[in-house]
mmCIF file of C-alpha atoms in Angstrom:
data_model
loop_
_atom_site.group_PDB
_atom_site.id
_atom_site.type_symbol
_atom_site.label_atom_id
_atom_site.label_comp_id
_atom_site.label_asym_id
_atom_site.label_seq_id
_atom_site.Cartn_x
_atom_site.Cartn_y
_atom_site.Cartn_z
ATOM 1 C CA UNK A 27 -1.711 2.698 3.085
ATOM 2 C CA UNK A 28 -4.759 5.426 2.364
ATOM 3 C CA UNK A 29 -3.962 7.510 -0.763
ATOM 4 C CA UNK A 30 -4.979 11.156 -0.652
ATOM 5 C CA UNK A 31 -7.191 11.831 -3.533
ATOM 6 C CA UNK A 32 -6.292 14.524 -6.129
ATOM 7 C CA UNK A 33 -8.624 15.858 -9.189
ATOM 8 C CA UNK A 34 -5.813 15.289 -11.215
ATOM 9 C CA UNK A 35 -4.897 11.936 -10.228
ATOM 10 C CA UNK A 36 -6.269 8.923 -11.997
ATOM 11 C CA UNK A 37 -8.293 6.632 -9.568
ATOM 12 C CA UNK A 38 -6.300 3.468 -10.998
ATOM 13 C CA UNK A 39 -3.161 5.271 -10.422
ATOM 14 C CA UNK A 40 -4.039 5.949 -6.941
ATOM 15 C CA UNK A 41 -4.705 2.476 -6.186
ATOM 16 C CA UNK A 42 -1.577 1.336 -7.987
ATOM 17 C CA UNK A 43 0.528 3.864 -5.937
ATOM 18 C CA UNK A 44 -1.224 2.922 -2.798
ATOM 19 C CA UNK A 45 -0.295 -0.649 -3.390
ATOM 20 C CA UNK A 46 3.269 0.578 -4.239
ATOM 21 C CA UNK A 47 3.305 2.371 -0.726
ATOM 22 C CA UNK A 48 4.189 -1.065 0.750
ATOM 23 C CA UNK A 49 7.355 -0.964 -0.883
ATOM 24 C CA UNK A 50 8.071 2.395 0.455
ATOM 25 C CA UNK A 51 6.948 1.327 3.922
ATOM 26 C CA UNK A 52 9.034 -1.790 3.757
ATOM 27 C CA UNK A 53 12.131 0.299 2.731
ATOM 28 C CA UNK A 54 11.408 2.684 5.632
ATOM 29 C CA UNK A 55 11.771 0.061 8.189
ATOM 30 C CA UNK A 56 15.405 -0.809 6.773
ATOM 31 C CA UNK A 57 16.220 2.988 6.937
ATOM 32 C CA UNK A 58 14.506 3.538 10.441
ATOM 33 C CA UNK A 59 17.837 2.941 12.469
ATOM 34 C CA UNK A 60 18.310 6.737 12.402
ATOM 35 C CA UNK A 61 16.350 8.843 14.854
ATOM 36 C CA UNK A 62 15.414 6.036 17.261
ATOM 37 C CA UNK A 63 15.332 3.065 15.108
ATOM 38 C CA UNK A 64 12.461 0.627 14.578
ATOM 39 C CA UNK A 65 10.111 -0.829 17.178
ATOM 40 C CA UNK A 66 11.554 -3.922 18.808
ATOM 41 C CA UNK A 67 8.706 -5.956 16.732
ATOM 42 C CA UNK A 68 10.120 -4.485 13.549
ATOM 43 C CA UNK A 69 13.734 -5.680 14.054
ATOM 44 C CA UNK A 70 12.585 -9.023 15.127
ATOM 45 C CA UNK A 71 10.700 -9.165 11.576
ATOM 46 C CA UNK A 72 13.963 -7.966 9.761
ATOM 47 C CA UNK A 73 15.833 -10.715 11.457
ATOM 48 C CA UNK A 74 13.172 -13.414 10.536
ATOM 49 C CA UNK A 75 13.707 -12.218 6.943
ATOM 50 C CA UNK A 76 17.351 -12.492 7.037
ATOM 51 C CA UNK A 77 17.147 -16.170 8.548
ATOM 52 C CA UNK A 78 14.532 -17.042 5.978
ATOM 53 C CA UNK A 79 16.713 -15.911 3.361
ATOM 54 C CA UNK A 80 19.857 -17.653 4.782
ATOM 55 C CA UNK A 81 18.286 -20.898 4.678
ATOM 56 C CA UNK A 82 17.254 -20.685 0.579
ATOM 57 C CA UNK A 83 18.777 -21.503 -2.472
ATOM 58 C CA UNK A 84 20.808 -18.390 -3.170
ATOM 59 C CA UNK A 85 21.245 -16.372 0.177
ATOM 60 C CA UNK A 86 24.110 -14.319 -1.402
ATOM 61 C CA UNK A 87 25.484 -13.322 -4.628
ATOM 62 C CA UNK A 88 27.808 -11.147 -6.547
ATOM 63 C CA UNK A 89 28.107 -7.455 -6.645
ATOM 64 C CA UNK A 90 26.166 -5.974 -9.038
ATOM 65 C CA UNK A 91 26.499 -2.874 -11.675
ATOM 66 C CA UNK A 92 23.492 -1.268 -13.470
ATOM 67 C CA UNK A 93 24.339 0.648 -16.565
ATOM 68 C CA UNK A 94 21.960 3.092 -18.122
ATOM 69 C CA UNK A 95 22.480 2.677 -22.203
ATOM 70 C CA UNK A 96 20.856 4.542 -25.034
ATOM 71 C CA UNK A 97 20.779 4.375 -28.960
ATOM 72 C CA UNK A 98 19.451 6.419 -31.938
ATOM 73 C CA UNK A 99 18.111 3.759 -33.926
ATOM 74 C CA UNK A 100 15.734 4.309 -37.072
ATOM 75 C CA UNK A 101 15.289 7.851 -36.003
ATOM 76 C CA UNK A 102 13.857 7.106 -32.263
ATOM 77 C CA UNK A 103 15.703 7.389 -29.110
ATOM 78 C CA UNK A 104 15.920 3.987 -27.238
ATOM 79 C CA UNK A 105 16.671 3.515 -23.749
ATOM 80 C CA UNK A 106 18.135 0.566 -22.164
ATOM 81 C CA UNK A 107 19.428 -0.799 -18.624
ATOM 82 C CA UNK A 108 21.915 -3.667 -18.080
ATOM 83 C CA UNK A 109 22.510 -4.975 -14.983
ATOM 84 C CA UNK A 110 25.627 -7.539 -14.637
ATOM 85 C CA UNK A 111 27.908 -8.940 -12.363
ATOM 86 C CA UNK A 112 30.831 -6.513 -11.259
ATOM 87 C CA UNK A 113 33.335 -9.078 -11.520
ATOM 88 C CA UNK A 114 34.869 -9.781 -15.193
ATOM 89 C CA UNK A 115 33.695 -13.073 -16.838
ATOM 90 C CA UNK A 116 36.129 -15.415 -18.475
ATOM 91 C CA UNK A 117 33.261 -16.269 -21.155
ATOM 92 C CA UNK A 118 30.070 -14.363 -22.244
ATOM 93 C CA UNK A 119 27.249 -14.464 -19.667
ATOM 94 C CA UNK A 120 23.784 -16.203 -20.210
ATOM 95 C CA UNK A 121 21.108 -13.379 -20.826
ATOM 96 C CA UNK A 122 17.694 -12.552 -18.904
ATOM 97 C CA UNK A 123 15.720 -10.158 -21.165
ATOM 98 C CA UNK A 124 13.159 -8.344 -18.718
ATOM 99 C CA UNK A 125 10.277 -6.806 -20.093
ATOM 100 C CA UNK A 126 8.510 -4.036 -17.802
ATOM 101 C CA UNK A 127 4.718 -3.735 -17.027
ATOM 102 C CA UNK A 128 2.353 -0.970 -18.423
ATOM 103 C CA UNK A 129 3.582 2.483 -17.787
ATOM 104 C CA UNK A 130 7.072 1.331 -16.767
ATOM 105 C CA UNK A 131 10.215 2.213 -18.262
ATOM 106 C CA UNK A 132 13.609 0.262 -18.547
ATOM 107 C CA UNK A 133 14.363 0.964 -15.087
ATOM 108 C CA UNK A 134 11.629 -0.877 -13.578
ATOM 109 C CA UNK A 135 11.894 -4.354 -11.845
ATOM 110 C CA UNK A 136 15.086 -3.472 -10.151
ATOM 111 C CA UNK A 137 14.813 -5.871 -7.385
ATOM 112 C CA UNK A 138 14.358 -9.059 -9.860
ATOM 113 C CA UNK A 139 17.086 -7.750 -12.145
ATOM 114 C CA UNK A 140 19.504 -7.238 -9.240
ATOM 115 C CA UNK A 141 18.854 -10.869 -7.678
ATOM 116 C CA UNK A 142 19.419 -12.430 -11.382
ATOM 117 C CA UNK A 143 22.569 -10.143 -12.188
ATOM 118 C CA UNK A 144 24.072 -11.401 -8.705
ATOM 119 C CA UNK A 145 23.434 -14.949 -9.695
ATOM 120 C CA UNK A 146 25.932 -14.445 -12.595
ATOM 121 C CA UNK A 147 23.596 -13.295 -15.328
ATOM 122 C CA UNK A 148 23.498 -10.240 -17.761
ATOM 123 C CA UNK A 149 19.965 -8.807 -17.437
ATOM 124 C CA UNK A 150 18.959 -6.445 -20.094
ATOM 125 C CA UNK A 151 15.719 -4.280 -19.239
ATOM 126 C CA UNK A 152 13.761 -2.479 -21.958
ATOM 127 C CA UNK A 153 10.279 -1.151 -22.840
ATOM 128 C CA UNK A 154 9.806 -1.735 -26.527
ATOM 129 C CA UNK A 155 7.353 0.855 -27.453
ATOM 130 C CA UNK A 156 7.227 4.396 -25.898
ATOM 131 C CA UNK A 157 3.366 4.650 -25.810
ATOM 132 C CA UNK A 158 3.627 1.560 -23.287
ATOM 133 C CA UNK A 159 6.003 3.423 -21.280
ATOM 134 C CA UNK A 160 3.935 6.482 -21.079
ATOM 135 C CA UNK A 161 0.267 4.773 -20.863
ATOM 136 C CA UNK A 162 -0.429 6.511 -17.390
ATOM 137 C CA UNK A 163 0.047 9.900 -19.020
ATOM 138 C CA UNK A 164 -2.188 9.519 -21.841
ATOM 139 C CA UNK A 165 -5.392 10.911 -22.911
ATOM 140 C CA UNK A 166 -7.218 7.839 -21.614
ATOM 141 C CA UNK A 167 -5.499 7.786 -18.600
ATOM 142 C CA UNK A 168 -6.241 11.359 -17.950
ATOM 143 C CA UNK A 169 -9.826 10.776 -18.639
ATOM 144 C CA UNK A 170 -10.133 8.008 -16.226
ATOM 145 C CA UNK A 171 -10.904 5.367 -18.996
ATOM 146 C CA UNK A 172 -8.672 2.668 -17.500
ATOM 147 C CA UNK A 173 -10.455 -0.386 -18.663
ATOM 148 C CA UNK A 174 -10.143 0.908 -22.353
ATOM 149 C CA UNK A 175 -6.633 1.841 -21.570
ATOM 150 C CA UNK A 176 -5.715 -1.550 -20.678
ATOM 151 C CA UNK A 177 -7.769 -3.034 -23.581
ATOM 152 C CA UNK A 178 -5.949 -1.194 -25.828
ATOM 153 C CA UNK A 179 -2.477 -1.984 -24.775
ATOM 154 C CA UNK A 180 -3.220 -5.608 -24.196
ATOM 155 C CA UNK A 181 -4.762 -6.040 -27.662
ATOM 156 C CA UNK A 182 -3.206 -8.394 -29.887
ATOM 157 C CA UNK A 183 -2.390 -5.741 -32.517
ATOM 158 C CA UNK A 184 -0.526 -3.856 -30.104
ATOM 159 C CA UNK A 185 1.303 -6.804 -28.801
ATOM 160 C CA UNK A 186 2.382 -7.648 -32.501
ATOM 161 C CA UNK A 187 3.721 -4.209 -32.702
ATOM 162 C CA UNK A 188 5.768 -4.532 -29.409
ATOM 163 C CA UNK A 189 7.213 -7.842 -30.905
ATOM 164 C CA UNK A 190 8.169 -6.230 -33.917
ATOM 165 C CA UNK A 191 10.136 -3.406 -32.260
ATOM 166 C CA UNK A 192 11.630 -5.669 -29.726
ATOM 167 C CA UNK A 193 13.136 -7.727 -32.578
ATOM 168 C CA UNK A 194 14.554 -4.594 -34.187
ATOM 169 C CA UNK A 195 16.199 -3.829 -30.746
ATOM 170 C CA UNK A 196 17.697 -7.356 -29.952
ATOM 171 C CA UNK A 197 19.018 -7.403 -33.583
ATOM 172 C CA UNK A 198 20.930 -4.360 -33.140
ATOM 173 C CA UNK A 199 22.213 -5.511 -29.634
ATOM 174 C CA UNK A 200 23.455 -8.607 -31.490
ATOM 175 C CA UNK A 201 25.033 -6.724 -34.174
ATOM 176 C CA UNK A 202 27.223 -4.438 -31.596
ATOM 177 C CA UNK A 203 28.006 -7.565 -30.062
ATOM 178 C CA UNK A 204 29.491 -9.162 -33.320
ATOM 179 C CA UNK A 205 31.139 -6.080 -33.869
ATOM 180 C CA UNK A 206 33.095 -6.229 -30.614
ATOM 181 C CA UNK A 207 31.208 -3.492 -28.738
ATOM 182 C CA UNK A 208 31.070 -3.731 -25.059
ATOM 183 C CA UNK A 209 29.050 -4.669 -23.239
ATOM 184 C CA UNK A 210 27.008 -6.384 -26.128
ATOM 185 C CA UNK A 211 29.957 -8.896 -26.820
ATOM 186 C CA UNK A 212 29.819 -10.233 -23.209
ATOM 187 C CA UNK A 213 26.240 -11.442 -23.819
ATOM 188 C CA UNK A 214 25.558 -15.108 -24.740
ATOM 189 C CA UNK A 215 22.452 -14.832 -26.607
ATOM 190 C CA UNK A 216 22.013 -18.437 -27.019
ATOM 191 C CA UNK A 217 21.329 -18.994 -23.402
ATOM 192 C CA UNK A 218 18.470 -16.295 -22.912
ATOM 193 C CA UNK A 219 15.348 -16.532 -20.821
ATOM 194 C CA UNK A 220 12.787 -13.979 -21.467
ATOM 195 C CA UNK A 221 10.978 -12.453 -18.200
ATOM 196 C CA UNK A 222 8.359 -10.130 -18.012
ATOM 197 C CA UNK A 223 5.995 -8.348 -15.542
ATOM 198 C CA UNK A 224 2.315 -7.975 -16.240
ATOM 199 C CA UNK A 225 2.421 -6.366 -19.911
ATOM 200 C CA UNK A 226 5.810 -7.970 -20.283
ATOM 201 C CA UNK A 227 4.385 -11.039 -19.059
ATOM 202 C CA UNK A 228 1.955 -11.358 -21.919
ATOM 203 C CA UNK A 229 4.682 -11.032 -24.451
ATOM 204 C CA UNK A 230 7.051 -13.676 -22.306
ATOM 205 C CA UNK A 231 4.132 -16.025 -22.422
ATOM 206 C CA UNK A 232 3.436 -15.600 -26.306
ATOM 207 C CA UNK A 233 7.170 -16.317 -27.045
ATOM 208 C CA UNK A 234 7.032 -19.219 -24.873
ATOM 209 C CA UNK A 235 4.566 -20.730 -27.202
ATOM 210 C CA UNK A 236 1.121 -19.705 -26.089
ATOM 211 C CA UNK A 237 -1.374 -19.966 -29.218
ATOM 212 C CA UNK A 238 -3.014 -16.702 -29.891
ATOM 213 C CA UNK A 239 -6.695 -16.071 -30.309
ATOM 214 C CA UNK A 240 -6.416 -16.732 -34.019
ATOM 215 C CA UNK A 241 -4.467 -20.118 -33.396
ATOM 216 C CA UNK A 242 -0.916 -18.776 -34.363
ATOM 217 C CA UNK A 243 2.102 -18.725 -32.353
ATOM 218 C CA UNK A 244 4.528 -15.804 -32.200
ATOM 219 C CA UNK A 245 8.218 -16.122 -32.437
ATOM 220 C CA UNK A 246 11.378 -13.766 -32.347
ATOM 221 C CA UNK A 247 13.715 -14.188 -35.518
ATOM 222 C CA UNK A 248 16.530 -13.007 -33.520
ATOM 223 C CA UNK A 249 16.040 -14.978 -30.578
ATOM 224 C CA UNK A 250 14.809 -18.290 -29.178
ATOM 225 C CA UNK A 251 14.524 -18.160 -25.528
ATOM 226 C CA UNK A 252 15.229 -21.505 -23.748
ATOM 227 C CA UNK A 253 12.745 -20.659 -20.492
ATOM 228 C CA UNK A 254 10.534 -17.864 -19.555
ATOM 229 C CA UNK A 255 9.683 -16.196 -16.327
ATOM 230 C CA UNK A 256 5.920 -14.602 -16.227
ATOM 231 C CA UNK A 257 5.355 -12.561 -13.208
ATOM 232 C CA UNK A 258 1.337 -11.414 -12.576
ATOM 233 C CA UNK A 259 0.372 -12.685 -16.154
ATOM 234 C CA UNK A 260 -2.741 -10.788 -17.102
ATOM 235 C CA UNK A 261 -5.226 -13.296 -17.834
ATOM 236 C CA UNK A 262 -8.424 -11.524 -18.813
ATOM 237 C CA UNK A 263 -10.899 -14.586 -19.120
ATOM 238 C CA UNK A 264 -11.286 -18.125 -18.032
ATOM 239 C CA UNK A 265 -8.078 -19.637 -19.916
ATOM 240 C CA UNK A 266 -8.679 -21.858 -22.802
ATOM 241 C CA UNK A 267 -6.439 -24.956 -21.911
ATOM 242 C CA UNK A 268 -5.868 -25.564 -25.819
ATOM 243 C CA UNK A 269 -3.680 -22.457 -25.880
ATOM 244 C CA UNK A 270 -1.419 -23.721 -23.603
ATOM 245 C CA UNK A 271 -0.737 -27.292 -24.532
ATOM 246 C CA UNK A 272 1.917 -26.550 -27.110
ATOM 247 C CA UNK A 273 4.159 -24.661 -24.626
ATOM 248 C CA UNK A 274 7.603 -25.307 -26.048
ATOM 249 C CA UNK A 275 9.846 -24.073 -23.381
ATOM 250 C CA UNK A 276 9.864 -24.234 -19.370
ATOM 251 C CA UNK A 277 7.734 -21.432 -18.029
ATOM 252 C CA UNK A 278 7.934 -20.183 -14.384
ATOM 253 C CA UNK A 279 4.773 -18.191 -13.063
ATOM 254 C CA UNK A 280 4.941 -15.884 -10.055
ATOM 255 C CA UNK A 281 1.627 -14.527 -8.706
ATOM 256 C CA UNK A 282 -0.434 -15.124 -5.598
ATOM 257 C CA UNK A 283 -3.849 -14.907 -4.098
ATOM 258 C CA UNK A 284 -3.381 -11.078 -3.279
ATOM 259 C CA UNK A 285 -2.165 -10.454 -6.807
ATOM 260 C CA UNK A 286 -5.107 -7.919 -7.796
ATOM 261 C CA UNK A 287 -5.512 -5.975 -11.005
ATOM 262 C CA UNK A 288 -5.473 -2.143 -10.851
ATOM 263 C CA UNK A 289 -7.069 -2.144 -14.056
ATOM 264 C CA UNK A 290 -9.985 -4.363 -13.198
ATOM 265 C CA UNK A 291 -9.612 -6.593 -16.124
ATOM 266 C CA UNK A 292 -8.437 -9.836 -14.317
ATOM 267 C CA UNK A 293 -11.703 -10.295 -12.375
ATOM 268 C CA UNK A 294 -10.898 -13.843 -11.147
ATOM 269 C CA UNK A 295 -7.432 -14.064 -9.504
ATOM 270 C CA UNK A 296 -7.376 -17.841 -10.205
ATOM 271 C CA UNK A 297 -7.198 -17.020 -14.006
ATOM 272 C CA UNK A 298 -3.387 -16.304 -13.439
ATOM 273 C CA UNK A 299 -2.885 -19.775 -12.223
ATOM 274 C CA UNK A 300 -4.815 -21.563 -14.626
ATOM 275 C CA UNK A 301 -2.375 -21.500 -17.995
ATOM 276 C CA UNK A 302 0.436 -23.405 -15.712
ATOM 277 C CA UNK A 303 -1.881 -26.503 -15.178
ATOM 278 C CA UNK A 304 -2.577 -26.495 -18.926
ATOM 279 C CA UNK A 305 1.027 -26.755 -20.021
ATOM 280 C CA UNK A 306 2.624 -30.022 -20.836
ATOM 281 C CA UNK A 307 4.218 -32.146 -18.046
ATOM 282 C CA UNK A 308 7.526 -30.565 -16.894
ATOM 283 C CA UNK A 309 6.892 -27.199 -18.577
ATOM 284 C CA UNK A 310 4.568 -25.199 -16.475
ATOM 285 C CA UNK A 311 5.982 -24.226 -12.925
ATOM 286 C CA UNK A 312 4.012 -21.901 -10.492
ATOM 287 C CA UNK A 313 4.907 -19.960 -7.326
ATOM 288 C CA UNK A 314 1.894 -18.744 -5.451
ATOM 289 C CA UNK A 315 3.499 -16.108 -2.716
ATOM 290 C CA UNK A 316 1.002 -15.259 -0.039
ATOM 291 C CA UNK A 317 0.395 -11.659 1.081
ATOM 292 C CA UNK A 318 2.356 -10.431 -2.182
ATOM 293 C CA UNK A 319 0.389 -7.394 -3.738
ATOM 294 C CA UNK A 320 0.256 -6.801 -7.508
ATOM 295 C CA UNK A 321 2.546 -3.775 -7.415
ATOM 296 C CA UNK A 322 5.171 -5.342 -5.013
ATOM 297 C CA UNK A 323 5.318 -8.142 -7.691
ATOM 298 C CA UNK A 324 6.672 -5.252 -10.178
ATOM 299 C CA UNK A 325 9.832 -5.593 -8.140
ATOM 300 C CA UNK A 326 10.572 -1.847 -7.894
ATOM 301 C CA UNK A 327 12.159 0.240 -5.266
ATOM 302 C CA UNK A 328 10.999 3.675 -3.973
ATOM 303 C CA UNK A 329 12.880 6.988 -4.410
ATOM 304 C CA UNK A 330 15.061 7.957 -1.476
ATOM 305 C CA UNK A 331 12.920 11.147 -1.138
ATOM 306 C CA UNK A 332 9.463 8.822 -0.997
ATOM 307 C CA UNK A 333 10.981 6.567 2.039
ATOM 308 C CA UNK A 334 12.017 9.838 3.795
ATOM 309 C CA UNK A 335 8.768 11.331 3.522
ATOM 310 C CA UNK A 336 6.959 8.153 4.341
ATOM 311 C CA UNK A 337 9.282 7.250 7.305
ATOM 312 C CA UNK A 338 8.356 10.946 8.749
ATOM 313 C CA UNK A 339 4.613 10.030 8.251
ATOM 314 C CA UNK A 340 4.858 6.839 9.952
ATOM 315 C CA UNK A 341 6.665 8.005 12.855
ATOM 316 C CA UNK A 342 4.274 11.083 13.332
ATOM 317 C CA UNK A 343 1.425 8.640 13.302
ATOM 318 C CA UNK A 344 3.010 6.286 15.952
ATOM 319 C CA UNK A 345 3.947 9.387 17.917
ATOM 320 C CA UNK A 346 0.491 10.552 17.859
ATOM 321 C CA UNK A 347 -0.919 7.083 18.555
ATOM 322 C CA UNK A 348 1.235 6.929 21.779
ATOM 323 C CA UNK A 349 0.238 10.415 23.011
ATOM 324 C CA UNK A 350 -3.765 9.822 22.848
ATOM 325 C CA UNK A 351 -5.020 8.855 26.157
ATOM 326 C CA UNK A 352 -6.245 5.180 26.066
ATOM 327 C CA UNK A 353 -10.067 5.280 25.652
ATOM 328 C CA UNK A 354 -10.291 8.700 24.038
ATOM 329 C CA UNK A 355 -8.299 8.379 20.812
ATOM 330 C CA UNK A 356 -10.621 9.946 18.218
ATOM 331 C CA UNK A 357 -13.314 11.612 20.575
ATOM 332 C CA UNK A 358 -14.584 11.141 23.711
ATOM 333 C CA UNK A 359 -16.626 12.750 26.793
ATOM 334 C CA UNK A 360 -15.051 15.326 28.996
ATOM 335 C CA UNK A 361 -15.708 14.881 32.628
ATOM 336 C CA UNK A 362 -18.931 14.022 33.777
ATOM 337 C CA UNK A 363 -22.367 13.092 32.511
ATOM 338 C CA UNK A 364 -23.952 15.812 30.208
ATOM 339 C CA UNK A 365 -20.706 17.757 29.271
ATOM 340 C CA UNK A 366 -19.508 18.295 25.700
ATOM 341 C CA UNK A 367 -17.524 15.564 23.690
ATOM 342 C CA UNK A 368 -13.913 16.403 23.245
ATOM 343 C CA UNK A 369 -12.906 16.338 19.723
ATOM 344 C CA UNK A 370 -9.445 14.725 19.373
ATOM 345 C CA UNK A 371 -7.273 15.016 16.001
ATOM 346 C CA UNK A 372 -7.545 12.020 14.022
ATOM 347 C CA UNK A 373 -4.733 9.348 14.322
ATOM 348 C CA UNK A 374 -2.885 8.947 11.015
ATOM 349 C CA UNK A 375 -3.181 5.290 9.575
ATOM 350 C CA UNK A 376 -0.397 3.044 10.648
ATOM 351 C CA UNK A 377 0.966 0.653 8.142
ATOM 352 C CA UNK A 378 0.044 -2.956 8.250
ATOM 353 C CA UNK A 379 3.182 -4.216 9.850
ATOM 354 C CA UNK A 380 2.188 -7.913 9.532
ATOM 355 C CA UNK A 381 1.206 -7.815 5.912
ATOM 356 C CA UNK A 382 4.409 -6.057 4.991
ATOM 357 C CA UNK A 383 6.517 -8.634 6.808
ATOM 358 C CA UNK A 384 4.591 -11.493 5.222
ATOM 359 C CA UNK A 385 5.006 -9.721 1.679
ATOM 360 C CA UNK A 386 8.664 -9.376 2.041
ATOM 361 C CA UNK A 387 8.839 -12.923 2.861
ATOM 362 C CA UNK A 388 6.996 -13.838 -0.205
ATOM 363 C CA UNK A 389 9.192 -11.619 -2.514
ATOM 364 C CA UNK A 390 12.272 -13.490 -0.908
ATOM 365 C CA UNK A 391 10.754 -16.520 -1.699
ATOM 366 C CA UNK A 392 9.810 -15.524 -5.355
ATOM 367 C CA UNK A 393 13.347 -14.302 -5.744
ATOM 368 C CA UNK A 394 15.379 -17.261 -4.891
ATOM 369 C CA UNK A 395 12.971 -19.777 -6.706
ATOM 370 C CA UNK A 396 13.576 -17.773 -9.891
ATOM 371 C CA UNK A 397 17.127 -17.790 -9.422
ATOM 372 C CA UNK A 398 16.995 -21.551 -8.944
ATOM 373 C CA UNK A 399 14.878 -21.918 -12.018
ATOM 374 C CA UNK A 400 17.379 -19.869 -14.057
ATOM 375 C CA UNK A 401 20.398 -22.058 -12.869
ATOM 376 C CA UNK A 402 18.509 -24.991 -13.725
ATOM 377 C CA UNK A 403 17.334 -23.946 -17.270
ATOM 378 C CA UNK A 404 20.632 -21.758 -18.341
ATOM 379 C CA UNK A 405 23.336 -23.597 -16.453
ATOM 380 C CA UNK A 406 21.935 -27.187 -16.167
ATOM 381 C CA UNK A 407 22.935 -26.949 -12.587
ATOM 382 C CA UNK A 408 22.513 -30.248 -10.658
ATOM 383 C CA UNK A 409 22.176 -28.235 -7.130
ATOM 384 C CA UNK A 410 19.289 -26.188 -8.578
ATOM 385 C CA UNK A 411 17.317 -29.280 -9.842
ATOM 386 C CA UNK A 412 17.642 -31.098 -6.732
ATOM 387 C CA UNK A 413 16.444 -27.996 -4.559
ATOM 388 C CA UNK A 414 13.399 -27.326 -6.672
ATOM 389 C CA UNK A 415 12.586 -31.055 -6.575
ATOM 390 C CA UNK A 416 12.086 -31.259 -2.775
ATOM 391 C CA UNK A 417 13.959 -29.005 -0.264
ATOM 392 C CA UNK A 418 12.353 -25.761 -1.794
ATOM 393 C CA UNK A 419 8.859 -27.067 -0.570
ATOM 394 C CA UNK A 420 10.218 -27.360 2.786
ATOM 395 C CA UNK A 421 11.977 -24.201 2.938
ATOM 396 C CA UNK A 422 8.734 -22.235 1.544
ATOM 397 C CA UNK A 423 6.572 -23.568 4.336
ATOM 398 C CA UNK A 424 3.475 -21.205 4.548
ATOM 399 C CA UNK A 425 5.142 -18.601 2.817
ATOM 400 C CA UNK A 426 4.503 -19.670 -0.689
ATOM 401 C CA UNK A 427 3.490 -22.827 -2.599
ATOM 402 C CA UNK A 428 5.399 -24.311 -5.579
ATOM 403 C CA UNK A 429 3.798 -26.632 -7.956
ATOM 404 C CA UNK A 430 5.175 -28.331 -11.299
ATOM 405 C CA UNK A 431 8.972 -28.476 -10.205
ATOM 406 C CA UNK A 432 10.205 -32.014 -10.708
#
């Protein structure tokens, strides 16, 4: 989807929002039933997506409740989001700790969080550092210094700050749980998976046992995760296999051949996949989803007003494309030889529906594989182990490839 340039809008943000437009368009297809409905081809694609999902590991789940939570801790405001199954549980639920990407808040990754909560997990989302959440409004972003912006936020010193703050927040959540406060008393921290997208993936991979450049490994005093999910891991150079040979827990990576980097720091997309091949046997799992772009891996949903605006734009583009005479769209000759050309109004760009359809299939694949991974690691579920070991590959087909799952 083309983005309209604005003098005050950073180019990297434009590209990121342009990619995010795929999510807007995907949602608009679902809402297009009003006012005439989507074209027949779009309806058929939606039916294909539903059929693909119904044959997977977790085609349905529980209803989900998402709670916005806030604290005042050490003089600072803290915002958290907790997604849980709506139904009551007889025992505390296993926890998925979700860490958002650069410039994202605790509300990010809602598609991942809903899928995992619907499978029976308590999904806690938080952005440990405020300056990570506000990165796109920083002075570096306003100055279009995006490479330096990325280097600063992905620096080891910043990650250690992030780790220390995360430890403080988890300690507080566990303290409230021991005091019997809801919803914290309903969380089983002994069964926790840490998950993250790009910036969050960096910390999740570190907590799984990745060695840092100085040879050390990082850990949380308050929490020992049993597994990790890293989504679009930001790997900025050819990975050193030695950094991943001591990975201590199973790690599922989610990426793909279209998982480009808006900051331009991941120059080779294969770098994202390399760590998993270097992990010990049985520890590294990798799902490579075709046609899923970087912004879509963030798991965000567009705001209703964005959906409505994009829906109107798409309808206008389709109407104008249909109204232009064949052979005369964008300009042509009027009448016979020698007459002046007729200047036709430009036809707005239509969405790449095929790519959006394939992307949606890839996201369905990633969600269901991640749910099966959680069930295997947190519930020791035999159906999840058996599905990942064989049927998952047949189900994925050309949509995605899954390696390391045995």
